[in-house]
Tab-separated table of C-alpha atoms and ligand atoms in Angstrom:
chain	number	residue	atom	x	y	z
C	296	MET	CA	-0.012	-0.003	0.015
C	297	PHE	CA	1.080	3.561	-0.640
C	298	GLN	CA	1.809	6.042	2.083
C	299	PRO	CA	-0.118	9.242	1.027
C	300	GLU	CA	2.311	12.179	1.425
C	301	THR	CA	2.142	15.957	0.789
C	302	LEU	CA	4.041	17.291	-2.186
C	303	ASN	CA	6.122	19.486	0.105
C	304	ALA	CA	7.279	16.540	2.171
C	305	GLN	CA	8.321	14.672	-0.994
C	306	LEU	CA	10.153	17.757	-2.389
C	307	ASP	CA	12.101	18.067	0.879
C	308	ALA	CA	13.128	14.429	0.717
C	309	VAL	CA	14.332	14.500	-2.866
C	310	SER	CA	16.314	17.712	-2.538
C	311	SER	CA	19.585	16.045	-1.484
C	312	ASP	CA	19.417	13.057	-3.899
C	313	PRO	CA	22.255	12.752	-6.419
C	314	VAL	CA	19.672	12.877	-9.278
C	315	ARG	CA	16.453	14.639	-8.324
C	316	THR	CA	13.718	12.563	-10.009
C	317	LEU	CA	9.997	13.326	-10.545
C	318	ILE	CA	7.784	10.395	-11.575
C	319	ILE	CA	4.338	11.379	-12.995
C	320	GLY	CA	1.804	8.558	-12.658
C	321	ALA	CA	1.700	5.860	-9.930
C	322	GLY	CA	0.620	3.003	-12.160
C	323	VAL	CA	2.601	-0.126	-12.930
C	324	ALA	CA	5.593	1.633	-14.531
C	325	GLY	CA	5.841	4.633	-12.212
C	326	THR	CA	5.419	2.581	-9.035
C	327	SER	CA	7.989	0.032	-10.188
C	328	LEU	CA	10.582	2.715	-10.899
C	329	ALA	CA	9.863	4.497	-7.579
C	330	ALA	CA	10.221	1.242	-5.673
C	331	LEU	CA	13.536	0.364	-7.377
C	332	GLN	CA	14.955	3.854	-6.782
C	333	ARG	CA	13.823	3.772	-3.146
C	334	LYS	CA	15.609	0.453	-2.713
C	335	ARG	CA	18.773	2.316	-3.671
C	336	GLY	CA	18.108	4.817	-0.936
C	337	ARG	CA	16.822	7.560	-3.198
C	338	HIS	CA	13.627	9.584	-2.768
C	339	PRO	CA	11.962	10.130	-6.127
C	340	VAL	CA	8.882	12.286	-6.024
C	341	LEU	CA	5.852	10.199	-7.129
C	342	ILE	CA	2.570	11.903	-8.035
C	343	GLU	CA	-0.768	10.442	-9.183
C	344	ARG	CA	-3.742	12.128	-10.741
C	345	ALA	CA	-6.310	9.757	-9.183
C	346	SER	CA	-7.452	10.030	-5.576
C	347	GLU	CA	-6.358	7.615	-2.865
C	348	HIS	CA	-9.386	5.274	-3.080
C	349	ALA	CA	-9.989	5.307	-6.811
C	350	PRO	CA	-10.724	1.871	-8.338
C	351	ALA	CA	-7.376	0.297	-9.240
C	352	GLY	CA	-8.461	-1.740	-12.285
C	353	TYR	CA	-8.424	-5.124	-13.930
C	354	MET	CA	-6.583	-8.418	-14.247
C	355	ILE	CA	-2.954	-8.716	-15.285
C	356	GLY	CA	-1.091	-11.780	-16.469
C	357	SER	CA	2.279	-11.351	-14.854
C	358	LEU	CA	5.139	-13.064	-16.707
C	359	PRO	CA	8.632	-13.666	-15.284
C	360	LEU	CA	9.715	-10.637	-17.321
C	361	GLY	CA	7.702	-8.370	-14.931
C	362	GLY	CA	7.224	-10.488	-11.836
C	363	ASN	CA	10.947	-11.238	-11.351
C	364	LEU	CA	11.295	-7.602	-10.383
C	365	PHE	CA	9.931	-8.596	-6.954
C	366	HIS	CA	13.174	-10.478	-6.310
C	367	THR	CA	15.007	-7.128	-6.465
C	368	LEU	CA	12.482	-5.666	-4.024
C	369	ASP	CA	12.822	-8.671	-1.677
C	370	ARG	CA	9.036	-9.155	-1.940
C	371	TYR	CA	8.727	-12.200	-4.129
C	372	GLY	CA	6.888	-14.178	-1.405
C	373	ASN	CA	4.387	-11.325	-0.962
C	374	TYR	CA	3.846	-11.259	-4.722
C	375	LEU	CA	3.131	-14.993	-4.834
C	376	GLU	CA	0.709	-14.574	-1.904
C	377	ALA	CA	-1.201	-11.797	-3.695
C	378	SER	CA	-1.497	-13.626	-7.008
C	379	CYS	CA	-2.520	-17.047	-8.354
C	380	ASP	CA	-0.751	-19.660	-10.456
C	381	ILE	CA	-1.480	-19.743	-14.156
C	382	ASN	CA	-0.502	-23.101	-15.613
C	383	ALA	CA	-2.552	-23.640	-18.723
C	384	TYR	CA	-3.964	-21.892	-21.760
C	385	GLU	CA	-6.927	-22.998	-23.874
C	386	MET	CA	-8.494	-21.723	-27.051
C	387	GLY	CA	-12.011	-22.273	-28.270
C	388	ASP	CA	-14.819	-21.101	-30.484
C	389	THR	CA	-17.567	-18.638	-29.695
C	390	HIS	CA	-19.918	-21.384	-28.558
C	391	GLY	CA	-17.456	-22.095	-25.785
C	392	ARG	CA	-16.194	-25.361	-27.288
C	393	VAL	CA	-12.557	-25.840	-26.349
C	394	ILE	CA	-10.389	-26.589	-29.373
C	395	ARG	CA	-6.978	-26.841	-27.771
C	396	HIS	CA	-5.686	-26.985	-24.223
C	397	PHE	CA	-1.935	-26.336	-23.549
C	398	GLY	CA	-0.032	-26.844	-20.304
C	399	MET	CA	2.268	-23.865	-19.885
C	400	SER	CA	4.861	-25.274	-17.531
C	401	GLU	CA	7.080	-26.087	-20.581
C	402	ILE	CA	7.028	-22.470	-21.682
C	403	PHE	CA	8.034	-21.066	-18.285
C	404	ALA	CA	10.363	-23.860	-17.149
C	405	GLY	CA	13.468	-22.367	-15.559
C	406	SER	CA	12.512	-18.669	-16.151
C	407	GLY	CA	10.101	-17.939	-13.322
C	408	ASP	CA	6.378	-17.997	-12.607
C	409	PHE	CA	3.325	-16.969	-14.616
C	410	ARG	CA	0.900	-15.376	-12.143
C	411	GLY	CA	-2.614	-13.829	-12.388
C	412	ILE	CA	-2.941	-10.672	-10.286
C	413	ASP	CA	-5.312	-7.721	-10.184
C	414	ARG	CA	-3.716	-4.358	-10.998
C	415	GLY	CA	-4.589	-2.927	-7.588
C	416	SER	CA	-2.807	-5.772	-5.757
C	417	LEU	CA	0.143	-5.572	-8.121
C	418	ILE	CA	0.562	-1.823	-7.380
C	419	ASP	CA	0.065	-2.457	-3.625
C	420	GLU	CA	2.877	-4.999	-3.657
C	421	LEU	CA	5.154	-2.774	-5.747
C	422	SER	CA	4.519	0.329	-3.620
C	423	SER	CA	5.112	-1.410	-0.276
C	424	GLY	CA	4.570	1.632	1.886
C	425	GLY	CA	6.285	4.138	-0.436
C	426	ALA	CA	5.173	7.765	-0.567
C	427	VAL	CA	2.846	9.216	-3.255
C	428	THR	CA	0.919	12.480	-3.564
C	429	PHE	CA	-2.519	11.781	-4.904
C	430	ASP	CA	-4.823	14.208	-6.838
C	431	THR	CA	-1.815	15.846	-8.438
C	432	THR	CA	-0.720	16.411	-12.054
C	433	VAL	CA	1.765	18.582	-13.935
C	434	THR	CA	0.646	21.553	-16.032
C	435	GLU	CA	4.029	22.811	-17.329
C	436	ILE	CA	7.448	21.351	-18.028
C	437	GLU	CA	10.296	23.724	-19.020
C	438	GLN	CA	13.695	22.260	-19.696
C	439	SER	CA	17.041	24.049	-19.578
C	440	ALA	CA	20.580	22.736	-20.077
C	441	VAL	CA	20.950	22.072	-16.364
C	442	ASP	CA	17.499	21.097	-15.041
C	443	VAL	CA	13.740	20.774	-15.634
C	444	ALA	CA	11.266	23.259	-14.087
C	445	VAL	CA	7.875	21.805	-13.367
C	446	THR	CA	4.554	23.409	-12.432
C	447	PHE	CA	2.151	21.244	-10.528
C	448	SER	CA	-1.621	21.313	-10.739
C	449	ASP	CA	-1.848	23.201	-7.422
C	450	GLY	CA	0.378	25.967	-8.798
C	451	MET	CA	3.514	24.890	-6.905
C	452	THR	CA	6.787	24.899	-8.874
C	453	ALA	CA	10.012	22.891	-8.442
C	454	THR	CA	13.110	21.912	-10.386
C	455	PHE	CA	14.358	18.326	-11.041
C	456	ASP	CA	17.273	16.701	-12.820
C	457	VAL	CA	14.982	14.263	-14.627
C	458	VAL	CA	11.257	13.913	-15.176
C	459	VAL	CA	9.722	10.515	-15.887
C	460	VAL	CA	6.322	10.590	-17.650
C	461	ALA	CA	4.500	7.410	-16.664
C	462	ASP	CA	0.876	8.452	-16.946
C	463	GLY	CA	-0.384	5.620	-19.085
C	464	ILE	CA	-1.645	5.007	-22.596
C	465	ASN	CA	-3.725	8.152	-22.760
C	466	SER	CA	-0.916	10.283	-21.277
C	467	SER	CA	-1.687	13.990	-21.265
C	468	THR	CA	1.704	14.895	-19.865
C	469	ARG	CA	3.612	13.737	-22.959
C	470	ASN	CA	1.872	16.584	-24.871
C	471	LEU	CA	3.969	18.952	-22.781
C	472	VAL	CA	7.145	17.648	-24.317
C	473	GLN	CA	6.367	16.179	-27.752
C	474	ARG	CA	4.823	17.343	-30.998
C	475	PRO	CA	1.455	15.847	-31.970
C	476	SER	CA	3.087	14.167	-34.978
C	477	ASP	CA	5.356	12.249	-32.666
C	478	LEU	CA	2.420	10.089	-31.625
C	479	THR	CA	0.996	7.446	-33.938
C	480	THR	CA	-1.826	4.921	-33.235
C	481	PHE	CA	-3.036	1.579	-34.494
C	482	ASP	CA	-6.813	1.071	-34.319
C	483	SER	CA	-8.001	-2.569	-34.421
C	484	LYS	CA	-11.585	-1.219	-34.544
C	485	TRP	CA	-12.531	-3.732	-31.799
C	486	GLY	CA	-13.242	-3.229	-28.123
C	487	GLY	CA	-15.146	-4.713	-25.283
C	488	TRP	CA	-16.028	-4.821	-21.567
C	489	VAL	CA	-13.938	-5.962	-18.682
C	490	VAL	CA	-15.861	-7.277	-15.619
C	491	TRP	CA	-15.153	-9.455	-12.606
C	492	ALA	CA	-16.763	-12.847	-11.944
C	493	PRO	CA	-16.439	-15.013	-8.884
C	494	ALA	CA	-13.688	-17.558	-9.242
C	495	ALA	CA	-15.994	-20.407	-8.096
C	496	THR	CA	-18.453	-19.866	-10.976
C	497	HIS	CA	-15.833	-20.327	-13.588
C	498	ALA	CA	-13.949	-23.182	-11.886
C	499	GLU	CA	-17.135	-25.099	-11.022
C	500	ASP	CA	-18.547	-24.710	-14.512
C	501	THR	CA	-15.351	-25.830	-16.216
C	502	GLN	CA	-14.718	-28.663	-13.854
C	503	ALA	CA	-18.242	-29.889	-14.414
C	504	GLN	CA	-17.423	-30.020	-18.151
C	505	ASP	CA	-14.068	-31.587	-17.346
C	506	THR	CA	-12.372	-29.126	-19.621
C	507	GLN	CA	-9.954	-27.206	-17.402
C	508	PRO	CA	-8.844	-26.776	-13.837
C	509	PRO	CA	-8.601	-23.344	-12.207
C	510	GLY	CA	-5.415	-21.409	-13.195
C	511	THR	CA	-6.255	-21.595	-16.902
C	512	TYR	CA	-6.373	-18.664	-19.260
C	513	SER	CA	-9.268	-19.352	-21.688
C	514	GLU	CA	-9.963	-17.420	-24.888
C	515	PHE	CA	-12.906	-18.053	-27.157
C	516	TRP	CA	-13.052	-16.203	-30.374
C	517	GLY	CA	-14.514	-16.193	-33.860
C	518	PRO	CA	-16.153	-13.902	-36.402
C	519	GLY	CA	-17.171	-10.736	-34.559
C	520	ARG	CA	-16.906	-12.146	-30.979
C	521	PHE	CA	-14.279	-12.590	-28.281
C	522	VAL	CA	-14.560	-13.835	-24.679
C	523	GLY	CA	-11.613	-14.292	-22.405
C	524	PHE	CA	-11.293	-15.606	-18.752
C	525	TYR	CA	-8.246	-14.500	-16.769
C	526	PRO	CA	-8.103	-15.751	-13.204
C	527	VAL	CA	-6.520	-13.723	-10.370
C	528	LYS	CA	-6.532	-14.579	-6.667
C	529	ASN	CA	-10.180	-15.374	-5.601
C	530	ARG	CA	-11.869	-14.106	-8.810
C	531	VAL	CA	-11.787	-14.121	-12.533
C	532	GLY	CA	-11.386	-11.145	-14.912
C	533	VAL	CA	-13.741	-11.589	-17.830
C	534	PHE	CA	-13.568	-9.864	-21.188
C	535	VAL	CA	-16.451	-9.800	-23.627
C	536	GLY	CA	-16.059	-7.869	-26.898
C	537	GLY	CA	-16.204	-7.631	-30.645
C	538	PRO	CA	-16.044	-4.993	-33.427
C	539	ARG	CA	-16.796	-1.541	-32.017
C	540	HIS	CA	-19.485	-1.219	-34.659
C	541	ASP	CA	-21.316	-4.027	-32.733
C	542	THR	CA	-20.320	-3.124	-29.202
C	543	ALA	CA	-21.657	0.376	-29.790
C	544	ALA	CA	-25.116	-1.164	-29.187
C	545	GLY	CA	-24.164	-1.396	-25.460
C	546	PRO	CA	-23.458	-4.318	-23.199
C	547	ALA	CA	-27.123	-5.441	-22.790
C	548	GLU	CA	-27.855	-5.549	-26.538
C	549	PHE	CA	-24.411	-7.011	-27.426
C	550	GLY	CA	-25.031	-9.768	-24.778
C	551	ARG	CA	-28.505	-10.461	-26.130
C	552	ARG	CA	-27.223	-10.863	-29.673
C	553	PHE	CA	-24.420	-13.092	-28.402
C	554	ARG	CA	-26.873	-15.344	-26.595
C	555	ALA	CA	-28.913	-15.635	-29.776
C	556	ALA	CA	-26.113	-17.811	-31.166
C	557	ARG	CA	-26.884	-20.592	-28.603
C	558	PRO	CA	-25.839	-23.237	-27.667
C	559	LEU	CA	-23.237	-21.563	-25.468
C	560	SER	CA	-21.133	-23.382	-22.873
C	561	ALA	CA	-21.740	-22.727	-19.189
C	562	PRO	CA	-18.600	-20.580	-18.858
C	563	LEU	CA	-19.717	-18.403	-21.799
C	564	GLU	CA	-23.168	-17.997	-20.254
C	565	SER	CA	-21.517	-17.025	-16.989
C	566	ALA	CA	-19.390	-14.434	-18.755
C	567	LEU	CA	-22.530	-12.855	-20.254
C	568	ASP	CA	-24.224	-13.003	-16.872
C	569	ALA	CA	-21.250	-11.226	-15.261
C	570	LEU	CA	-21.438	-8.554	-17.934
C	571	ALA	CA	-25.180	-8.079	-17.448
C	572	ALA	CA	-24.705	-7.845	-13.698
C	573	ASP	CA	-22.193	-4.986	-13.783
C	574	PRO	CA	-24.021	-1.647	-13.884
C	575	ASP	CA	-21.009	0.194	-15.225
C	576	PRO	CA	-18.546	-2.157	-16.920
C	577	PHE	CA	-15.153	-0.780	-17.973
C	578	TYR	CA	-14.952	-0.454	-21.794
C	579	TRP	CA	-11.528	-1.134	-23.350
C	580	GLU	CA	-10.995	0.365	-26.788
C	581	PHE	CA	-8.393	-1.711	-28.682
C	582	VAL	CA	-6.287	1.217	-29.934
C	583	ASP	CA	-2.576	1.342	-29.252
C	584	HIS	CA	-0.162	4.289	-29.141
C	585	ARG	CA	3.467	4.700	-30.119
C	586	SER	CA	5.728	7.662	-29.478
C	587	ALA	CA	8.426	8.394	-32.006
C	588	ARG	CA	10.857	8.803	-29.163
C	589	PHE	CA	11.026	7.891	-25.492
C	590	ALA	CA	13.742	10.359	-24.485
C	591	TYR	CA	13.286	14.129	-24.819
C	592	GLY	CA	16.302	15.706	-23.255
C	593	ARG	CA	15.888	15.356	-19.487
C	594	VAL	CA	12.322	14.013	-19.851
C	595	VAL	CA	11.541	10.355	-20.588
C	596	LEU	CA	8.382	8.453	-21.422
C	597	LEU	CA	8.033	5.171	-19.487
C	598	GLY	CA	5.550	2.325	-19.856
C	599	ASP	CA	2.337	2.855	-21.866
C	600	ALA	CA	3.050	6.580	-22.193
C	601	GLY	CA	5.908	5.694	-24.596
C	602	ALA	CA	4.240	2.699	-26.240
C	603	GLY	CA	0.811	1.376	-25.112
C	604	PHE	CA	-0.215	-2.096	-26.180
C	605	LEU	CA	-3.172	-3.929	-27.678
C	606	PRO	CA	-4.511	-6.829	-25.575
C	607	THR	CA	-3.182	-9.310	-28.180
C	608	ALA	CA	0.317	-8.655	-26.703
C	609	GLY	CA	-0.702	-9.401	-23.076
C	610	VAL	CA	2.625	-7.797	-22.099
C	611	GLY	CA	2.050	-4.095	-21.454
C	612	ALA	CA	2.474	-4.314	-17.659
C	613	ASN	CA	5.353	-6.759	-18.010
C	614	MET	CA	7.120	-4.435	-20.480
C	615	ALA	CA	6.457	-1.516	-18.165
C	616	MET	CA	8.158	-3.318	-15.250
C	617	ASP	CA	11.084	-4.473	-17.360
C	618	SER	CA	11.515	-0.927	-18.736
C	619	ALA	CA	11.373	0.505	-15.209
C	620	ALA	CA	14.242	-1.837	-14.204
C	621	ALA	CA	16.310	-0.685	-17.242
C	622	LEU	CA	15.609	2.981	-16.473
C	623	ASP	CA	16.458	2.507	-12.815
C	624	ASP	CA	19.751	0.991	-13.840
C	625	GLU	CA	20.591	3.909	-16.229
C	626	LEU	CA	19.603	6.494	-13.630
C	627	SER	CA	21.740	4.833	-10.995
C	628	ARG	CA	24.797	5.162	-13.206
C	629	THR	CA	24.463	8.829	-14.106
C	630	GLY	CA	24.911	12.213	-12.451
C	631	PRO	CA	22.855	15.373	-12.815
C	632	ASP	CA	24.981	16.649	-15.737
C	633	THR	CA	24.652	13.495	-17.822
C	634	VAL	CA	21.014	12.675	-17.412
C	635	ALA	CA	20.112	13.329	-21.063
C	636	PHE	CA	22.868	10.933	-22.167
C	637	ALA	CA	21.560	8.252	-19.720
C	638	LEU	CA	18.045	8.616	-21.109
C	639	GLU	CA	19.410	8.172	-24.662
C	640	LEU	CA	21.108	4.993	-23.533
C	641	TYR	CA	17.832	3.896	-22.020
C	642	GLU	CA	16.009	4.533	-25.241
C	643	ARG	CA	18.566	2.513	-27.277
C	644	ARG	CA	18.325	-0.352	-24.902
C	645	ARG	CA	14.506	-0.577	-24.572
C	646	ARG	CA	12.993	0.755	-27.773
C	647	PRO	CA	13.842	-2.250	-30.069
C	648	ARG	CA	12.250	-4.692	-27.682
C	649	VAL	CA	9.138	-2.659	-26.924
C	650	ILE	CA	8.511	-1.780	-30.602
C	651	ALA	CA	9.039	-5.443	-31.643
C	652	ALA	CA	6.465	-6.642	-29.087
C	653	GLN	CA	4.058	-3.899	-30.185
C	654	THR	CA	4.489	-4.745	-33.861
C	655	ASN	CA	3.805	-8.443	-33.088
C	656	SER	CA	0.613	-7.481	-31.195
C	657	ARG	CA	-0.605	-5.492	-34.179
C	658	MET	CA	-0.006	-8.463	-36.495
C	659	LEU	CA	-1.950	-10.738	-34.180
C	660	ALA	CA	-4.790	-8.188	-33.972
C	661	ARG	CA	-5.069	-8.157	-37.818
C	662	LEU	CA	-5.334	-11.922	-37.719
C	663	MET	CA	-7.724	-12.348	-34.786
C	664	PHE	CA	-10.055	-9.332	-34.967
C	665	ARG	CA	-12.078	-10.351	-37.950
C	666	ARG	CA	-15.699	-10.677	-38.847
C	667	SER	CA	-15.080	-13.044	-41.740
C	668	ARG	CA	-16.481	-16.561	-41.147
C	669	LEU	CA	-14.025	-18.072	-43.711
C	670	ILE	CA	-10.975	-16.633	-41.976
C	671	ALA	CA	-12.329	-17.648	-38.585
C	672	TRP	CA	-12.822	-21.219	-39.913
C	673	CYS	CA	-9.231	-21.295	-41.288
C	674	ILE	CA	-7.882	-20.159	-37.925
C	675	ARG	CA	-9.920	-22.849	-36.104
C	676	VAL	CA	-8.497	-25.538	-38.343
C	677	MET	CA	-5.003	-24.113	-37.784
C	678	MET	CA	-5.584	-24.136	-33.995
C	679	ARG	CA	-6.233	-27.891	-34.065
C	680	TRP	CA	-2.730	-28.570	-35.377
C	681	ILE	CA	-0.581	-25.858	-33.994
C	682	SER	CA	2.163	-26.834	-31.579
C	683	ILE	CA	2.527	-25.268	-28.138
C	684	THR	CA	5.742	-23.683	-29.214
C	685	ALA	CA	3.998	-22.000	-32.203
C	686	ALA	CA	0.937	-21.001	-30.164
C	687	LEU	CA	2.809	-19.511	-27.231
C	688	GLY	CA	6.183	-18.862	-28.883
C	689	GLY	CA	5.557	-15.138	-28.755
C	690	ILE	CA	5.418	-15.272	-24.961
C	691	ARG	CA	8.597	-17.357	-24.852
C	692	LYS	CA	10.407	-14.729	-26.950
C	693	VAL	CA	9.259	-11.940	-24.601
C	694	ILE	CA	10.448	-13.925	-21.558
C	695	GLU	CA	13.782	-14.508	-23.188
C	696	ARG	CA	13.984	-10.810	-24.155
C	697	ARG	CA	14.451	-11.743	-27.771
V	970	FAD	C1	-8.254	-4.802	-19.167
V	970	FAD	C2	-6.758	-4.794	-19.267
V	970	FAD	C3	-6.018	-6.019	-19.128
V	970	FAD	C4	-4.657	-5.993	-19.246
V	970	FAD	N1	-3.983	-7.168	-19.104
V	970	FAD	C5	-2.677	-7.188	-19.162
V	970	FAD	C6	-1.967	-8.427	-18.955
V	970	FAD	O1	-2.536	-9.491	-18.759
V	970	FAD	N2	-0.614	-8.421	-18.961
V	970	FAD	C7	0.070	-7.239	-19.153
V	970	FAD	O2	1.354	-7.278	-19.190
V	970	FAD	N3	-0.566	-6.121	-19.405
V	970	FAD	C8	-1.917	-6.007	-19.392
V	970	FAD	N4	-2.583	-4.889	-19.622
V	970	FAD	C9	-1.822	-3.664	-19.939
V	970	FAD	C10	-1.235	-3.025	-18.674
V	970	FAD	O3	-2.251	-2.751	-17.763
V	970	FAD	C11	-0.541	-1.717	-19.019
V	970	FAD	O4	0.345	-1.953	-20.087
V	970	FAD	C12	0.223	-1.171	-17.818
V	970	FAD	O5	-0.622	-0.861	-16.762
V	970	FAD	C13	1.082	0.034	-18.197
V	970	FAD	O6	1.622	0.606	-17.043
V	970	FAD	P1	1.763	2.207	-16.988
V	970	FAD	O7	2.274	2.473	-15.680
V	970	FAD	O8	2.474	2.707	-18.195
V	970	FAD	O9	0.274	2.739	-17.131
V	970	FAD	P2	-0.859	2.618	-16.012
V	970	FAD	O10	-0.707	1.380	-15.208
V	970	FAD	O11	-2.142	2.805	-16.745
V	970	FAD	O12	-0.625	3.804	-15.042
V	970	FAD	C14	-0.708	5.144	-15.404
V	970	FAD	C15	-1.043	5.890	-14.087
V	970	FAD	O13	-0.916	7.317	-14.358
V	970	FAD	C16	-2.000	7.994	-13.782
V	970	FAD	N5	-2.212	9.246	-14.519
V	970	FAD	C17	-2.903	9.380	-15.709
V	970	FAD	N6	-2.776	10.718	-16.080
V	970	FAD	C18	-2.059	11.319	-15.150
V	970	FAD	C19	-1.583	12.669	-15.009
V	970	FAD	N7	-1.834	13.591	-15.995
V	970	FAD	N8	-0.831	13.027	-13.963
V	970	FAD	C20	-0.519	12.037	-12.981
V	970	FAD	N9	-0.984	10.786	-13.057
V	970	FAD	C21	-1.708	10.406	-14.161
V	970	FAD	C22	-3.181	6.981	-13.876
V	970	FAD	O14	-4.205	7.298	-12.926
V	970	FAD	C23	-2.480	5.690	-13.603
V	970	FAD	O15	-2.420	5.399	-12.227
V	970	FAD	C24	-3.971	-4.803	-19.507
V	970	FAD	C25	-4.651	-3.594	-19.682
V	970	FAD	C26	-6.042	-3.572	-19.590
V	970	FAD	C27	-6.791	-2.299	-19.768
């Protein structure tokens, strides 16, 4: 859990640090970087636009790439306690018929654990009592050769050696340092709702059908429909979506049309029940963002603010944590005069990996997010024969940092 702190108190603490750092956004990336820097005895100022008790979000599949960061923080046991084991992946059609079921132990053997965790618990574990100032943003960033002057939303001003912009995929802060043409997007034209379902419903249903034990990621997709189940500790994150042209009808009507294609398996019925039961489900638009650069002098874009991912990647949070570790490393090996150079080194180190993963997720989106029955049929046939290495090879590459 965070320790809410005043901005003044954080500014006092950072004033004698070797590199005075401001981190904007206490999400996955910003909190990871703050925790790593604090482990080194530094006092980065961490601010967050949301208030202290704002809802913290949805389910995250945490790969060794991200989760292994808890070893550095000496909190791996706490992380395991707050998450659940994910050991299998299954794919099926939009009636809920399972086409393939893969055990995932082979994919992760020797590299770490694949865990399901909700974003709030992940951030709680990362923050581990660190300071944050809630309800705060930045309205101006002015760089000089020697420092960065920042104006906060309450009118207060301060100078830093480096500013880390980690305010997520819809970052407004990056507009203070980049030109609009620096930002490009890829629109899959799909989207859908994310809701929570009780773990028991999914586990009981699936066990009754003898198709999967708990700890299984399940994705059912076909022409114009997608349903996914992503367990975390004690509950399951459920995604129900399709082309935005269809989801524009709203969750009730989309669910009604979905049910018209009966028979549906019990898990799929339960997904639609969970969607119907949520009075205000979170809608996720499948549009990604890519910044032409991460480093702008003494300001750097971290996590989704630099490159935000489509769900087909399933790696946004993991990349954010891995990037935070790389940035922490570069910042620990620089002084106030060489910050811009350190950020360039960071960009060279991270950008190829992040962009490769993002490009891969765009390619998958082009393949998966279709309305064509013929293409969906071809993919179903392909699924029957595909090997585990081919199906989950992308994840393996990410883990191996290839
Ligand atoms: C439904 C869903 C499921 C996902 N599942 C996975 C998954 O299984 N695996 C995976 O790896 N990734 C997953 N992701 C992606 C992952 O959540 C993101 O890639 C990750 O959170 C990026 O971290 P971040 O810190 O850059 O952004 P965020 O975690 O979004 O954090 C940004 C923070 O900045 C704050 N903020 C915004 N604007 C301002 C401002 N102006 N000033 C100050 N603070 C601000 C926000 O309130 C937020 O706390 C999923 C995303 C969604 C939506």
